Amino acid sequence: MSHNTISLNKQRQPLHHLDSVWLFGYGSLIYKTDFEYLDCRPACIYGWERRFWQGSHDHRGTPQAPGRVLTLVESPGARCVGMAYQVTPDTFEHLDHREKNGYLRVFTPLHWLNDSDHSEPDETEGVVYLAAANNEAYLGPASDVEIAVHIAQSTGPSGPNSEYVLKLAQALRDMNEQDEHVFAIERELLKQLDR
Ligand code: SIN
């Protein structure tokens, strides 16, 4: 599959018949909201885990020297906490461009965190951007140290790859969320950066 997914996402999953859509963000979409939204709530999805296994040609690296960013991998019993944004369908023009480097939109059940409003159901359907192993930018697994060394050396049009990890780790801490993979990569990265 080509790593530019803009037209694939449009064809596979038209959204214009809907008034609004819940988008689930688990990576940069948690801390970088460069789009308008109607509402925003912490949420989680079950059966998936974050991994720094996706190459970034357009944000945190280049086609010649890709960075490493997050995708989700299936993991029975796992829980991935993130941020859900209620957006209008036209917002996906911007989002599809931003997430074009191998990510396909898929619908998934979303579960609300900190749900104090019992008049609402605790689950809804949302959209998540997933970079599967068959996309051309996919890098796959490596050791924590290898991933951290790679990230420490990478930079792209959106800035240093290290910033992606450090901002995400801070955003997860702010949400009181433990993510062993993200925090392990952050620890190794801080060693690499000599901080
Ligand atoms: C996401 O944040 O949900 C997708 C991956 C990324 O843009 O970092």
PDB file of C-alpha atoms and ligand atoms in Angstrom:
ATOM      1  CA  MET A   1       0.000   0.000   0.000  1.00  0.00           C
ATOM      2  CA  SER A   2       1.270   3.451  -0.946  1.00  0.00           C
ATOM      3  CA  HIS A   3       2.305   5.507   2.058  1.00  0.00           C
ATOM      4  CA  ASN A   4       0.138   8.463   0.918  1.00  0.00           C
ATOM      5  CA  THR A   5      -3.330   7.574   2.161  1.00  0.00           C
ATOM      6  CA  ILE A   6      -5.295  10.780   1.379  1.00  0.00           C
ATOM      7  CA  SER A   7      -7.352   9.435  -1.528  1.00  0.00           C
ATOM      8  CA  LEU A   8      -7.661   5.944  -0.014  1.00  0.00           C
ATOM      9  CA  ASN A   9      -9.202   7.382   3.154  1.00  0.00           C
ATOM     10  CA  LYS A  10     -11.678   9.469   1.137  1.00  0.00           C
ATOM     11  CA  GLN A  11     -12.763   6.472  -0.971  1.00  0.00           C
ATOM     12  CA  ARG A  12     -12.883   3.891   1.794  1.00  0.00           C
ATOM     13  CA  GLN A  13     -14.641   5.909   4.432  1.00  0.00           C
ATOM     14  CA  PRO A  14     -16.818   8.831   3.280  1.00  0.00           C
ATOM     15  CA  LEU A  15     -18.063  10.720   6.342  1.00  0.00           C
ATOM     16  CA  HIS A  16     -20.106  13.552   4.856  1.00  0.00           C
ATOM     17  CA  HIS A  17     -23.453  11.937   5.635  1.00  0.00           C
ATOM     18  CA  LEU A  18     -22.672  12.392   9.367  1.00  0.00           C
ATOM     19  CA  ASP A  19     -23.241  15.603  11.398  1.00  0.00           C
ATOM     20  CA  SER A  20     -20.168  15.014  13.523  1.00  0.00           C
ATOM     21  CA  VAL A  21     -17.581  12.318  14.176  1.00  0.00           C
ATOM     22  CA  TRP A  22     -15.581  11.403  17.286  1.00  0.00           C
ATOM     23  CA  LEU A  23     -11.872  11.202  16.440  1.00  0.00           C
ATOM     24  CA  PHE A  24      -9.674   9.224  18.854  1.00  0.00           C
ATOM     25  CA  GLY A  25      -6.088  10.516  19.133  1.00  0.00           C
ATOM     26  CA  TYR A  26      -3.363   8.408  20.764  1.00  0.00           C
ATOM     27  CA  GLY A  27      -0.170  10.143  19.571  1.00  0.00           C
ATOM     28  CA  SER A  28       0.470  13.678  18.391  1.00  0.00           C
ATOM     29  CA  LEU A  29      -3.298  14.160  18.151  1.00  0.00           C
ATOM     30  CA  ILE A  30      -3.315  14.230  21.968  1.00  0.00           C
ATOM     31  CA  TYR A  31      -0.989  17.215  22.332  1.00  0.00           C
ATOM     32  CA  LYS A  32      -1.144  19.008  18.971  1.00  0.00           C
ATOM     33  CA  THR A  33      -4.678  20.139  18.164  1.00  0.00           C
ATOM     34  CA  ASP A  34      -4.294  22.235  15.019  1.00  0.00           C
ATOM     35  CA  PHE A  35      -7.969  21.758  14.085  1.00  0.00           C
ATOM     36  CA  GLU A  36     -11.305  22.975  15.400  1.00  0.00           C
ATOM     37  CA  TYR A  37     -13.491  20.697  17.466  1.00  0.00           C
ATOM     38  CA  LEU A  38     -16.925  20.820  19.043  1.00  0.00           C
ATOM     39  CA  ASP A  39     -16.020  18.849  22.159  1.00  0.00           C
ATOM     40  CA  CYS A  40     -13.037  17.008  23.607  1.00  0.00           C
ATOM     41  CA  ARG A  41     -12.983  14.181  26.187  1.00  0.00           C
ATOM     42  CA  PRO A  42     -10.445  11.657  27.495  1.00  0.00           C
ATOM     43  CA  ALA A  43     -11.305   8.202  26.193  1.00  0.00           C
ATOM     44  CA  CYS A  44      -9.815   4.765  25.677  1.00  0.00           C
ATOM     45  CA  ILE A  45      -9.933   1.915  23.234  1.00  0.00           C
ATOM     46  CA  TYR A  46      -9.506  -1.751  24.163  1.00  0.00           C
ATOM     47  CA  GLY A  47      -7.326  -4.346  22.453  1.00  0.00           C
ATOM     48  CA  TRP A  48      -4.683  -1.920  21.137  1.00  0.00           C
ATOM     49  CA  GLU A  49      -1.278  -0.634  22.286  1.00  0.00           C
ATOM     50  CA  ARG A  50       0.899   2.291  21.163  1.00  0.00           C
ATOM     51  CA  ARG A  51       4.200   1.410  19.469  1.00  0.00           C
ATOM     52  CA  PHE A  52       6.882   3.610  17.850  1.00  0.00           C
ATOM     53  CA  TRP A  53       6.862   1.368  14.803  1.00  0.00           C
ATOM     54  CA  GLN A  54       5.737   3.776  12.074  1.00  0.00           C
ATOM     55  CA  GLY A  55       8.126   5.761   9.881  1.00  0.00           C
ATOM     56  CA  SER A  56       7.554   9.499   9.483  1.00  0.00           C
ATOM     57  CA  HIS A  57       8.577  10.969   6.124  1.00  0.00           C
ATOM     58  CA  ASP A  58       6.682  14.214   6.440  1.00  0.00           C
ATOM     59  CA  HIS A  59       6.630  15.384  10.075  1.00  0.00           C
ATOM     60  CA  ARG A  60       9.475  14.019  12.216  1.00  0.00           C
ATOM     61  CA  GLY A  61      11.779  12.835   9.446  1.00  0.00           C
ATOM     62  CA  THR A  62      12.184  12.899   5.673  1.00  0.00           C
ATOM     63  CA  PRO A  63      11.750  10.251   2.940  1.00  0.00           C
ATOM     64  CA  GLN A  64      15.552   9.807   2.967  1.00  0.00           C
ATOM     65  CA  ALA A  65      15.779   9.647   6.766  1.00  0.00           C
ATOM     66  CA  PRO A  66      12.368   8.786   8.243  1.00  0.00           C
ATOM     67  CA  GLY A  67      11.655   9.455  11.905  1.00  0.00           C
ATOM     68  CA  ARG A  68       9.782   7.060  14.202  1.00  0.00           C
ATOM     69  CA  VAL A  69       6.244   7.840  15.339  1.00  0.00           C
ATOM     70  CA  LEU A  70       3.366   5.917  16.824  1.00  0.00           C
ATOM     71  CA  THR A  71       0.949   3.451  15.446  1.00  0.00           C
ATOM     72  CA  LEU A  72      -1.310   0.979  17.237  1.00  0.00           C
ATOM     73  CA  VAL A  73      -0.776  -2.767  17.368  1.00  0.00           C
ATOM     74  CA  GLU A  74      -3.387  -5.307  18.355  1.00  0.00           C
ATOM     75  CA  SER A  75      -2.961  -6.655  21.855  1.00  0.00           C
ATOM     76  CA  PRO A  76      -5.804  -8.621  23.444  1.00  0.00           C
ATOM     77  CA  GLY A  77      -6.674  -7.269  26.905  1.00  0.00           C
ATOM     78  CA  ALA A  78      -4.733  -4.008  26.449  1.00  0.00           C
ATOM     79  CA  ARG A  79      -6.203  -0.546  26.977  1.00  0.00           C
ATOM     80  CA  CYS A  80      -4.977   2.557  25.148  1.00  0.00           C
ATOM     81  CA  VAL A  81      -5.916   5.905  26.700  1.00  0.00           C
ATOM     82  CA  GLY A  82      -6.071   9.000  24.518  1.00  0.00           C
ATOM     83  CA  MET A  83      -8.125  12.063  23.705  1.00  0.00           C
ATOM     84  CA  ALA A  84     -11.344  12.062  21.698  1.00  0.00           C
ATOM     85  CA  TYR A  85     -12.440  15.101  19.695  1.00  0.00           C
ATOM     86  CA  GLN A  86     -15.888  15.643  18.245  1.00  0.00           C
ATOM     87  CA  VAL A  87     -15.316  17.170  14.815  1.00  0.00           C
ATOM     88  CA  THR A  88     -17.371  18.004  11.750  1.00  0.00           C
ATOM     89  CA  PRO A  89     -16.708  15.782   8.698  1.00  0.00           C
ATOM     90  CA  ASP A  90     -14.979  18.595   6.763  1.00  0.00           C
ATOM     91  CA  THR A  91     -12.213  18.569   9.437  1.00  0.00           C
ATOM     92  CA  PHE A  92     -10.987  15.326   7.844  1.00  0.00           C
ATOM     93  CA  GLU A  93      -9.689  17.326   4.851  1.00  0.00           C
ATOM     94  CA  HIS A  94      -7.020  18.675   7.204  1.00  0.00           C
ATOM     95  CA  LEU A  95      -6.645  15.515   9.293  1.00  0.00           C
ATOM     96  CA  ASP A  96      -6.235  13.211   6.275  1.00  0.00           C
ATOM     97  CA  HIS A  97      -3.468  15.485   5.007  1.00  0.00           C
ATOM     98  CA  ARG A  98      -1.781  15.561   8.402  1.00  0.00           C
ATOM     99  CA  GLU A  99      -1.999  11.759   8.823  1.00  0.00           C
ATOM    100  CA  LYS A 100      -1.294  10.894   5.157  1.00  0.00           C
ATOM    101  CA  ASN A 101       1.945   9.019   5.770  1.00  0.00           C
ATOM    102  CA  GLY A 102       0.513   5.502   5.934  1.00  0.00           C
ATOM    103  CA  TYR A 103      -2.450   5.989   8.269  1.00  0.00           C
ATOM    104  CA  LEU A 104      -5.896   4.656   7.370  1.00  0.00           C
ATOM    105  CA  ARG A 105      -9.025   5.700   9.232  1.00  0.00           C
ATOM    106  CA  VAL A 106     -10.950   2.901  10.921  1.00  0.00           C
ATOM    107  CA  PHE A 107     -14.062   2.935  13.083  1.00  0.00           C
ATOM    108  CA  THR A 108     -13.666   1.584  16.592  1.00  0.00           C
ATOM    109  CA  PRO A 109     -15.675   1.556  19.848  1.00  0.00           C
ATOM    110  CA  LEU A 110     -14.582   4.405  22.176  1.00  0.00           C
ATOM    111  CA  HIS A 111     -15.052   4.312  25.948  1.00  0.00           C
ATOM    112  CA  TRP A 112     -15.216   7.521  27.984  1.00  0.00           C
ATOM    113  CA  LEU A 113     -12.911   8.073  30.942  1.00  0.00           C
ATOM    114  CA  ASN A 114     -13.910  10.085  34.052  1.00  0.00           C
ATOM    115  CA  ASP A 115     -17.519   9.683  33.059  1.00  0.00           C
ATOM    116  CA  SER A 116     -19.553  11.676  35.539  1.00  0.00           C
ATOM    117  CA  ASP A 117     -22.517  12.364  33.257  1.00  0.00           C
ATOM    118  CA  HIS A 118     -24.561   9.192  33.653  1.00  0.00           C
ATOM    119  CA  SER A 119     -27.184  10.388  31.180  1.00  0.00           C
ATOM    120  CA  GLU A 120     -24.750   9.532  28.354  1.00  0.00           C
ATOM    121  CA  PRO A 121     -23.816   6.021  27.242  1.00  0.00           C
ATOM    122  CA  ASP A 122     -20.236   5.147  28.242  1.00  0.00           C
ATOM    123  CA  GLU A 123     -19.373   3.994  24.760  1.00  0.00           C
ATOM    124  CA  THR A 124     -19.636   5.470  21.292  1.00  0.00           C
ATOM    125  CA  GLU A 125     -18.227   4.784  17.851  1.00  0.00           C
ATOM    126  CA  GLY A 126     -15.136   6.757  16.865  1.00  0.00           C
ATOM    127  CA  VAL A 127     -12.532   7.026  14.144  1.00  0.00           C
ATOM    128  CA  VAL A 128      -8.850   6.293  14.690  1.00  0.00           C
ATOM    129  CA  TYR A 129      -5.865   6.641  12.323  1.00  0.00           C
ATOM    130  CA  LEU A 130      -4.017   3.342  12.117  1.00  0.00           C
ATOM    131  CA  ALA A 131      -0.752   2.641  10.266  1.00  0.00           C
ATOM    132  CA  ALA A 132      -0.790  -1.088   9.501  1.00  0.00           C
ATOM    133  CA  ALA A 133       2.245  -3.251   8.792  1.00  0.00           C
ATOM    134  CA  ASN A 134       1.516  -3.254   5.038  1.00  0.00           C
ATOM    135  CA  ASN A 135       2.108   0.488   4.522  1.00  0.00           C
ATOM    136  CA  GLU A 136       5.344   1.516   2.804  1.00  0.00           C
ATOM    137  CA  ALA A 137       6.459   3.783   5.644  1.00  0.00           C
ATOM    138  CA  TYR A 138       6.125   1.033   8.306  1.00  0.00           C
ATOM    139  CA  LEU A 139       9.347   0.304  10.221  1.00  0.00           C
ATOM    140  CA  GLY A 140       8.239  -2.352  12.699  1.00  0.00           C
ATOM    141  CA  PRO A 141       9.695  -3.413  16.039  1.00  0.00           C
ATOM    142  CA  ALA A 142      13.154  -2.644  17.395  1.00  0.00           C
ATOM    143  CA  SER A 143      14.649  -2.562  20.895  1.00  0.00           C
ATOM    144  CA  ASP A 144      13.931   0.425  23.154  1.00  0.00           C
ATOM    145  CA  VAL A 145      17.544   1.584  22.768  1.00  0.00           C
ATOM    146  CA  GLU A 146      17.463   1.289  18.964  1.00  0.00           C
ATOM    147  CA  ILE A 147      14.193   3.222  18.828  1.00  0.00           C
ATOM    148  CA  ALA A 148      15.552   5.948  21.132  1.00  0.00           C
ATOM    149  CA  VAL A 149      18.812   6.290  19.160  1.00  0.00           C
ATOM    150  CA  HIS A 150      16.825   6.545  15.934  1.00  0.00           C
ATOM    151  CA  ILE A 151      14.494   9.190  17.406  1.00  0.00           C
ATOM    152  CA  ALA A 152      17.381  11.205  18.890  1.00  0.00           C
ATOM    153  CA  GLN A 153      18.916  11.470  15.401  1.00  0.00           C
ATOM    154  CA  SER A 154      15.747  12.305  13.440  1.00  0.00           C
ATOM    155  CA  THR A 155      14.153  15.596  12.544  1.00  0.00           C
ATOM    156  CA  GLY A 156      11.610  16.756   9.960  1.00  0.00           C
ATOM    157  CA  PRO A 157       9.332  19.629   8.894  1.00  0.00           C
ATOM    158  CA  SER A 158       7.350  19.478  12.173  1.00  0.00           C
ATOM    159  CA  GLY A 159      10.509  19.575  14.304  1.00  0.00           C
ATOM    160  CA  PRO A 160      12.792  17.154  16.145  1.00  0.00           C
ATOM    161  CA  ASN A 161      11.495  13.598  16.550  1.00  0.00           C
ATOM    162  CA  SER A 162      12.452  13.803  20.249  1.00  0.00           C
ATOM    163  CA  GLU A 163       9.828  16.530  20.752  1.00  0.00           C
ATOM    164  CA  TYR A 164       7.110  14.086  19.612  1.00  0.00           C
ATOM    165  CA  VAL A 165       8.088  11.644  22.383  1.00  0.00           C
ATOM    166  CA  LEU A 166       8.663  14.198  25.136  1.00  0.00           C
ATOM    167  CA  LYS A 167       5.409  16.089  24.514  1.00  0.00           C
ATOM    168  CA  LEU A 168       3.408  12.888  24.305  1.00  0.00           C
ATOM    169  CA  ALA A 169       4.934  11.481  27.523  1.00  0.00           C
ATOM    170  CA  GLN A 170       4.126  14.739  29.331  1.00  0.00           C
ATOM    171  CA  ALA A 171       0.566  14.774  27.971  1.00  0.00           C
ATOM    172  CA  LEU A 172       0.055  11.186  29.201  1.00  0.00           C
ATOM    173  CA  ARG A 173       1.417  12.092  32.641  1.00  0.00           C
ATOM    174  CA  ASP A 174      -0.962  15.073  32.725  1.00  0.00           C
ATOM    175  CA  MET A 175      -3.785  12.568  32.116  1.00  0.00           C
ATOM    176  CA  ASN A 176      -2.424  10.305  34.906  1.00  0.00           C
ATOM    177  CA  GLU A 177      -1.798   7.625  32.340  1.00  0.00           C
ATOM    178  CA  GLN A 178       1.014   5.041  32.558  1.00  0.00           C
ATOM    179  CA  ASP A 179       2.224   3.797  29.194  1.00  0.00           C
ATOM    180  CA  GLU A 180       5.197   1.485  29.682  1.00  0.00           C
ATOM    181  CA  HIS A 181       6.327   1.595  26.042  1.00  0.00           C
ATOM    182  CA  VAL A 182       6.187   5.397  25.756  1.00  0.00           C
ATOM    183  CA  PHE A 183       7.888   5.932  29.119  1.00  0.00           C
ATOM    184  CA  ALA A 184      10.614   3.366  28.349  1.00  0.00           C
ATOM    185  CA  ILE A 185      11.399   5.120  25.067  1.00  0.00           C
ATOM    186  CA  GLU A 186      11.354   8.495  26.852  1.00  0.00           C
ATOM    187  CA  ARG A 187      13.863   7.207  29.470  1.00  0.00           C
ATOM    188  CA  GLU A 188      16.254   5.905  26.782  1.00  0.00           C
ATOM    189  CA  LEU A 189      15.801   9.060  24.733  1.00  0.00           C
ATOM    190  CA  LEU A 190      16.689  11.314  27.678  1.00  0.00           C
ATOM    191  CA  LYS A 191      19.927   9.297  28.074  1.00  0.00           C
ATOM    192  CA  GLN A 192      20.669   9.785  24.379  1.00  0.00           C
ATOM    193  CA  LEU A 193      19.986  13.502  24.644  1.00  0.00           C
ATOM    194  CA  ASP A 194      22.151  13.597  27.790  1.00  0.00           C
ATOM    195  CA  ARG A 195      19.426  15.140  29.948  1.00  0.00           C
TER     196      ARG A 195
HETATM  197  C1  SIN B   1      -2.690   9.902  16.551  1.00  0.00           C
HETATM  198  O1  SIN B   1      -2.114  10.771  17.199  1.00  0.00           O
HETATM  199  O2  SIN B   1      -3.815   9.479  16.914  1.00  0.00           O
HETATM  200  C2  SIN B   1      -2.138   9.335  15.286  1.00  0.00           C
HETATM  201  C3  SIN B   1      -0.675   9.301  15.220  1.00  0.00           C
HETATM  202  C4  SIN B   1      -0.003  10.638  15.240  1.00  0.00           C
HETATM  203  O3  SIN B   1      -0.400  11.548  14.487  1.00  0.00           O
HETATM  204  O4  SIN B   1       0.922  10.821  16.035  1.00  0.00           O
END
